[in-house]
C-alpha atoms as a printed R data frame, in Angstrom:
    type eleno elety resid chain resno       x       y       z
1   ATOM     1    CA   MET     A     1   5.749  -9.449   6.929
2   ATOM     2    CA   LEU     A     2   3.655 -12.570   7.440
3   ATOM     3    CA   ASP     A     3   5.124 -15.655   9.087
4   ATOM     4    CA   PRO     A     4   6.189 -18.055   6.276
5   ATOM     5    CA   SER     A     5   5.345 -21.072   8.449
6   ATOM     6    CA   ILE     A     6   1.639 -20.168   8.338
7   ATOM     7    CA   GLN     A     7  -0.330 -21.180   5.243
8   ATOM     8    CA   ASN     A     8  -3.936 -21.236   3.992
9   ATOM     9    CA   LEU     A     9  -4.235 -17.590   4.954
10  ATOM    10    CA   VAL     A    10  -7.611 -15.890   5.140
11  ATOM    11    CA   ILE     A    11  -7.453 -12.092   5.461
12  ATOM    12    CA   VAL     A    12 -10.614 -10.189   6.392
13  ATOM    13    CA   ASN     A    13 -11.451  -6.711   7.627
14  ATOM    14    CA   ARG     A    14  -8.602  -5.381   5.426
15  ATOM    15    CA   GLY     A    15  -5.966  -6.997   7.599
16  ATOM    16    CA   GLY     A    16  -7.855  -6.596  10.876
17  ATOM    17    CA   LEU     A    17  -7.999 -10.391  11.121
18  ATOM    18    CA   VAL     A    18  -5.486 -12.806   9.586
19  ATOM    19    CA   PHE     A    19  -6.266 -16.507  10.028
20  ATOM    20    CA   GLY     A    20  -4.229 -19.527   8.917
21  ATOM    21    CA   THR     A    21  -2.728 -22.902   9.777
22  ATOM    22    CA   GLU     A    22   0.812 -23.960  10.611
23  ATOM    23    CA   ARG     A    23   2.462 -25.933   7.813
24  ATOM    24    CA   LYS     A    24   3.736 -28.973   9.734
25  ATOM    25    CA   THR     A    25   1.319 -29.264  12.644
26  ATOM    26    CA   GLY     A    26  -1.923 -27.871  11.196
27  ATOM    27    CA   ARG     A    27  -2.277 -25.735  14.341
28  ATOM    28    CA   ILE     A    28  -4.532 -22.695  13.910
29  ATOM    29    CA   TRP     A    29  -3.041 -19.217  14.264
30  ATOM    30    CA   TYR     A    30  -4.672 -15.787  14.047
31  ATOM    31    CA   SER     A    31  -3.602 -12.153  14.230
32  ATOM    32    CA   PHE     A    32  -5.456  -8.884  14.812
33  ATOM    33    CA   ASP     A    33  -2.602  -6.583  13.691
34  ATOM    34    CA   GLU     A    34  -1.662  -7.631  10.142
35  ATOM    35    CA   GLY     A    35   0.564 -10.485  11.310
36  ATOM    36    CA   ARG     A    36   2.743  -8.554  13.747
37  ATOM    37    CA   ASN     A    37   1.622 -10.716  16.672
38  ATOM    38    CA   TRP     A    38   0.085 -14.200  16.509
39  ATOM    39    CA   GLU     A    39  -2.104 -16.247  18.839
40  ATOM    40    CA   LYS     A    40  -2.886 -19.944  18.486
41  ATOM    41    CA   ILE     A    41  -6.156 -21.835  18.928
42  ATOM    42    CA   ASN     A    42  -5.952 -25.126  20.778
43  ATOM    43    CA   GLU     A    43  -8.384 -27.145  18.700
44  ATOM    44    CA   ASP     A    44  -8.132 -30.875  17.987
45  ATOM    45    CA   THR     A    45  -8.100 -31.032  14.199
46  ATOM    46    CA   ASP     A    46  -6.606 -33.276  11.536
47  ATOM    47    CA   LYS     A    47  -6.373 -31.373   8.284
48  ATOM    48    CA   PHE     A    48  -8.251 -28.305   7.144
49  ATOM    49    CA   GLU     A    49  -9.348 -28.710   3.545
50  ATOM    50    CA   GLU     A    50 -10.869 -25.244   3.257
51  ATOM    51    CA   LEU     A    51 -10.755 -21.951   5.162
52  ATOM    52    CA   PHE     A    52 -13.146 -19.166   4.177
53  ATOM    53    CA   PRO     A    53 -14.737 -16.020   5.662
54  ATOM    54    CA   LEU     A    54 -18.464 -16.129   6.408
55  ATOM    55    CA   GLU     A    55 -20.292 -13.061   5.137
56  ATOM    56    CA   TYR     A    56 -22.099 -11.681   8.172
57  ATOM    57    CA   PRO     A    57 -22.651  -7.900   8.501
58  ATOM    58    CA   ASN     A    58 -19.972  -6.359  10.740
59  ATOM    59    CA   ASP     A    59 -18.838  -9.800  11.864
60  ATOM    60    CA   LEU     A    60 -15.449 -11.499  11.846
61  ATOM    61    CA   VAL     A    61 -16.312 -15.159  11.387
62  ATOM    62    CA   ILE     A    62 -14.143 -17.809   9.710
63  ATOM    63    CA   GLY     A    63 -15.541 -21.118   8.502
64  ATOM    64    CA   SER     A    64 -13.411 -24.202   7.930
65  ATOM    65    CA   ILE     A    65 -13.821 -27.787   6.754
66  ATOM    66    CA   ASN     A    66 -11.675 -30.402   8.476
67  ATOM    67    CA   PHE     A    67 -11.039 -33.892   7.094
68  ATOM    68    CA   ASN     A    68 -10.332 -36.899   9.326
69  ATOM    69    CA   LYS     A    69  -8.706 -39.383   6.958
70  ATOM    70    CA   PRO     A    70  -8.782 -42.522   9.216
71  ATOM    71    CA   LYS     A    71 -12.504 -42.041   9.837
72  ATOM    72    CA   ASN     A    72 -13.163 -40.665   6.347
73  ATOM    73    CA   MET     A    73 -15.204 -37.918   7.986
74  ATOM    74    CA   TYR     A    74 -15.592 -34.206   7.287
75  ATOM    75    CA   SER     A    75 -16.354 -31.680  10.044
76  ATOM    76    CA   PHE     A    76 -17.354 -28.033   9.874
77  ATOM    77    CA   PHE     A    77 -15.810 -25.517  12.290
78  ATOM    78    CA   GLU     A    78 -16.899 -21.928  12.859
79  ATOM    79    CA   PHE     A    79 -14.545 -19.432  14.522
80  ATOM    80    CA   ASN     A    80 -16.254 -16.258  15.736
81  ATOM    81    CA   PHE     A    81 -13.843 -13.411  16.517
82  ATOM    82    CA   ASN     A    82 -16.365 -10.696  17.303
83  ATOM    83    CA   GLN     A    83 -15.622 -10.860  21.014
84  ATOM    84    CA   ALA     A    84 -12.507 -13.008  20.965
85  ATOM    85    CA   ILE     A    85 -10.039 -12.436  23.794
86  ATOM    86    CA   SER     A    86  -6.329 -12.799  23.198
87  ATOM    87    CA   SER     A    87  -3.309 -11.836  25.248
88  ATOM    88    CA   PHE     A    88  -3.113  -8.646  23.168
89  ATOM    89    CA   TYR     A    89  -6.645  -7.342  22.571
90  ATOM    90    CA   LEU     A    90 -10.347  -7.606  23.314
91  ATOM    91    CA   MET     A    91 -12.232  -7.672  20.011
92  ATOM    92    CA   THR     A    92 -15.501  -5.760  20.236
93  ATOM    93    CA   GLU     A    93 -18.227  -5.057  17.690
94  ATOM    94    CA   ARG     A    94 -17.123  -1.441  17.239
95  ATOM    95    CA   THR     A    95 -17.216   0.164  13.791
96  ATOM    96    CA   CYS     A    96 -14.069   2.087  12.837
97  ATOM    97    CA   GLN     A    97 -14.245   5.869  13.177
98  ATOM    98    CA   SER     A    98 -12.209   8.535  11.367
99  ATOM    99    CA   ASP     A    99  -9.416   8.577  13.969
100 ATOM   100    CA   ASP     A   100  -8.974   4.800  13.570
101 ATOM   101    CA   PHE     A   101  -7.403   5.304  10.128
102 ATOM   102    CA   GLU     A   102  -3.987   6.471   9.017
103 ATOM   103    CA   THR     A   103  -2.584   7.703   5.714
104 ATOM   104    CA   TRP     A   104  -0.841   5.069   3.597
105 ATOM   105    CA   HIS     A   105   1.181   5.710   0.434
106 ATOM   106    CA   VAL     A   106   2.261   3.238  -2.206
107 ATOM   107    CA   PRO     A   107   5.994   2.833  -1.421
108 ATOM   108    CA   ARG     A   108   8.323   4.801  -3.696
109 ATOM   109    CA   TYR     A   109  12.081   5.183  -3.620
110 ATOM   110    CA   PHE     A   110  12.048   8.992  -3.845
111 ATOM   111    CA   GLY     A   111   9.289   9.993  -1.426
112 ATOM   112    CA   ASN     A   112   5.537  10.306  -1.842
113 ATOM   113    CA   CYS     A   113   5.315  13.030  -4.497
114 ATOM   114    CA   PHE     A   114   5.466  11.920  -8.128
115 ATOM   115    CA   GLN     A   115   5.158  14.328 -11.045
116 ATOM   116    CA   GLY     A   116   3.158  16.866  -9.089
117 ATOM   117    CA   GLN     A   117   0.700  14.477  -7.427
118 ATOM   118    CA   GLU     A   118   0.729  12.778  -4.034
119 ATOM   119    CA   ILE     A   119  -1.640   9.785  -3.969
120 ATOM   120    CA   PHE     A   120  -2.595   8.106  -0.703
121 ATOM   121    CA   TYR     A   121  -5.201   5.852   0.885
122 ATOM   122    CA   LEU     A   122  -6.821   5.669   4.312
123 ATOM   123    CA   LYS     A   123  -5.845   2.430   6.047
124 ATOM   124    CA   LYS     A   124  -6.949   1.086   9.418
125 ATOM   125    CA   LYS     A   125  -4.230   1.446  12.026
126 ATOM   126    CA   PRO     A   126  -2.744  -1.974  12.914
127 ATOM   127    CA   SER     A   127  -3.055  -1.220  16.634
128 ATOM   128    CA   THR     A   128  -6.763  -0.350  16.360
129 ATOM   129    CA   ILE     A   129  -9.400  -3.020  16.963
130 ATOM   130    CA   CYS     A   130 -12.599  -2.191  15.094
131 ATOM   131    CA   PHE     A   131 -14.619  -3.305  12.095
132 ATOM   132    CA   ASP     A   132 -13.841  -1.528   8.816
133 ATOM   133    CA   ASN     A   133 -17.256  -1.331   7.145
134 ATOM   134    CA   ARG     A   134 -16.162   0.589   4.043
135 ATOM   135    CA   THR     A   135 -17.427  -1.010   0.843
136 ATOM   136    CA   GLU     A   136 -14.518   0.369  -1.211
137 ATOM   137    CA   VAL     A   137 -11.269   2.242  -0.613
138 ATOM   138    CA   LEU     A   138 -10.594   5.001  -3.130
139 ATOM   139    CA   PRO     A   139  -7.313   6.885  -3.567
140 ATOM   140    CA   THR     A   140  -7.002  10.555  -2.627
141 ATOM   141    CA   SER     A   141  -4.616  12.875  -4.436
142 ATOM   142    CA   LYS     A   142  -3.281  16.365  -3.824
143 ATOM   143    CA   SER     A   143  -0.850  18.617  -5.653
144 ATOM   144    CA   CYS     A   144   2.761  18.717  -4.543
145 ATOM   145    CA   PRO     A   145   6.019  20.219  -5.916
146 ATOM   146    CA   CYS     A   146   7.992  18.092  -8.335
147 ATOM   147    CA   SER     A   147  11.523  17.012  -7.527
148 ATOM   148    CA   LEU     A   148  14.621  16.134  -9.523
149 ATOM   149    CA   GLU     A   149  13.869  12.429  -9.206
150 ATOM   150    CA   ASP     A   150  10.522  12.840 -10.980
151 ATOM   151    CA   PHE     A   151  12.079  13.413 -14.366
152 ATOM   152    CA   GLN     A   152  14.009  11.502 -16.960
153 ATOM   153    CA   TRP     A   153  17.696  12.372 -16.969
154 ATOM   154    CA   TYR     A   154  20.212  11.518 -19.662
155 ATOM   155    CA   ILE     A   155  23.038   9.101 -18.928
156 ATOM   156    CA   ILE     A   156  25.412  12.056 -19.275
157 ATOM   157    CA   THR     A   157  24.329  14.267 -16.382
158 ATOM   158    CA   ASP     A   158  25.647  17.473 -17.974
159 ATOM   159    CA   HIS     A   159  22.119  18.237 -19.114
160 ATOM   160    CA   SER     A   160  18.577  17.084 -18.613
161 ATOM   161    CA   LYS     A   161  15.611  17.029 -20.940
162 ATOM   162    CA   PRO     A   162  15.928  19.912 -23.446
163 ATOM   163    CA   ASP     A   163  13.437  22.772 -23.815
164 ATOM   164    CA   TYR     A   164  12.641  23.011 -20.088
165 ATOM   165    CA   TYR     A   165  14.043  24.847 -17.111
166 ATOM   166    CA   TYR     A   166  13.611  24.483 -13.357
167 ATOM   167    CA   GLN     A   167  11.742  27.303 -11.595
168 ATOM   168    CA   GLY     A   168  10.169  27.421  -8.149
169 ATOM   169    CA   ASP     A   169  10.119  23.641  -7.715
170 ATOM   170    CA   PHE     A   170   8.450  23.141 -11.086
171 ATOM   171    CA   CYS     A   171   9.666  22.302 -14.590
172 ATOM   172    CA   VAL     A   172   8.651  25.038 -17.015
173 ATOM   173    CA   LEU     A   173   8.692  24.880 -20.795
174 ATOM   174    CA   ASP     A   174  11.088  27.387 -22.346
175 ATOM   175    CA   PRO     A   175   8.882  29.874 -24.279
176 ATOM   176    CA   LEU     A   176  11.645  30.265 -26.888
177 ATOM   177    CA   SER     A   177  11.706  26.551 -27.557
178 ATOM   178    CA   ASN     A   178  10.282  25.077 -30.748
179 ATOM   179    CA   LEU     A   179   9.051  21.985 -28.917
180 ATOM   180    CA   ASN     A   180   5.498  20.896 -29.692
181 ATOM   181    CA   GLU     A   181   4.060  19.175 -26.641
182 ATOM   182    CA   SER     A   182   1.879  16.133 -27.124
183 ATOM   183    CA   ASN     A   183  -1.604  15.957 -25.676
184 ATOM   184    CA   LYS     A   184  -1.682  14.240 -22.322
185 ATOM   185    CA   THR     A   185  -4.513  12.621 -20.411
186 ATOM   186    CA   CYS     A   186  -4.829  11.646 -16.758
187 ATOM   187    CA   ARG     A   187  -6.752   8.892 -15.045
188 ATOM   188    CA   ASP     A   188  -9.884   9.750 -13.087
189 ATOM   189    CA   GLY     A   189 -10.333  13.026 -14.976
190 ATOM   190    CA   GLY     A   190  -7.262  14.677 -13.455
191 ATOM   191    CA   ILE     A   191  -5.496  17.694 -14.966
192 ATOM   192    CA   PRO     A   192  -2.313  16.810 -16.896
193 ATOM   193    CA   LEU     A   193   0.890  18.586 -15.900
194 ATOM   194    CA   ILE     A   194   1.631  20.022 -19.342
195 ATOM   195    CA   GLY     A   195   5.221  21.122 -19.760
196 ATOM   196    CA   TRP     A   196   6.534  19.814 -16.449
197 ATOM   197    CA   ASP     A   197   8.311  16.654 -17.485
198 ATOM   198    CA   GLY     A   198  11.880  17.788 -18.121
199 ATOM   199    CA   TYR     A   199  14.629  20.316 -17.569
200 ATOM   200    CA   ASP     A   200  16.657  22.633 -19.740
201 ATOM   201    CA   VAL     A   201  20.313  22.253 -20.652
202 ATOM   202    CA   ILE     A   202  22.732  22.660 -17.774
203 ATOM   203    CA   LYS     A   203  25.606  24.995 -18.552
204 ATOM   204    CA   ILE     A   204  29.138  23.817 -17.762
205 ATOM   205    CA   VAL     A   205  31.457  26.473 -16.318
206 ATOM   206    CA   SER     A   206  35.163  25.831 -15.793
207 ATOM   207    CA   LEU     A   207  36.791  27.290 -12.689
208 ATOM   208    CA   ASN     A   208  40.486  26.526 -12.246
209 ATOM   209    CA   SER     A   209  40.060  23.460 -14.469
210 ATOM   210    CA   ILE     A   210  37.251  22.165 -12.195
211 ATOM   211    CA   PRO     A   211  33.959  21.762 -14.096
212 ATOM   212    CA   ILE     A   212  30.919  23.197 -12.320
213 ATOM   213    CA   HIS     A   213  27.385  22.341 -13.418
214 ATOM   214    CA   VAL     A   214  25.032  25.331 -13.381
215 ATOM   215    CA   LEU     A   215  21.272  24.998 -13.842
216 ATOM   216    CA   LEU     A   216  19.839  27.717 -16.081
217 ATOM   217    CA   VAL     A   217  16.878  29.403 -14.345
């Protein structure tokens, strides 16, 4: 989580450089690891009006405009982090390689698999210092078994969605059911999981007056 006392944030290199100013003092702070650790720049400034990244190939350069109100004077500052030395890292002009990335999933409450698909992205490791030169970051997906949490359950948990039953980690449509499934479409041309979005009725068996829920498979 980013420090709330730092404002005017500029984030470049997909989190590889975070640059901002302290709210009360205007002091400049920067981070190479997504805001986990911060270093300050001892620069005599008054008030930064603008902070913006400068578009240089494979460079980490921040431009800023400072305003001196008593003198009514604007100044331009350029901060070049290509070979910046901090107490944590030495920034070099190295392009990220495959082992500099890690798998990142969109956070979910019930794990990474959702309705038969696990979607993830490649994200630069926070501890790695390199330049991420990818022009776009596309999601990757792979098939995975569904789980109980993937499906819509009734408020009364004696049964789940009718016309389906649970078999081998998948929800299968009961062939004896009269249910007509609607046509489904997936983003990015994916294959819809037809018939896997529910469960069959759960039978209730009484044993010594204690109800036991049994899933029909």
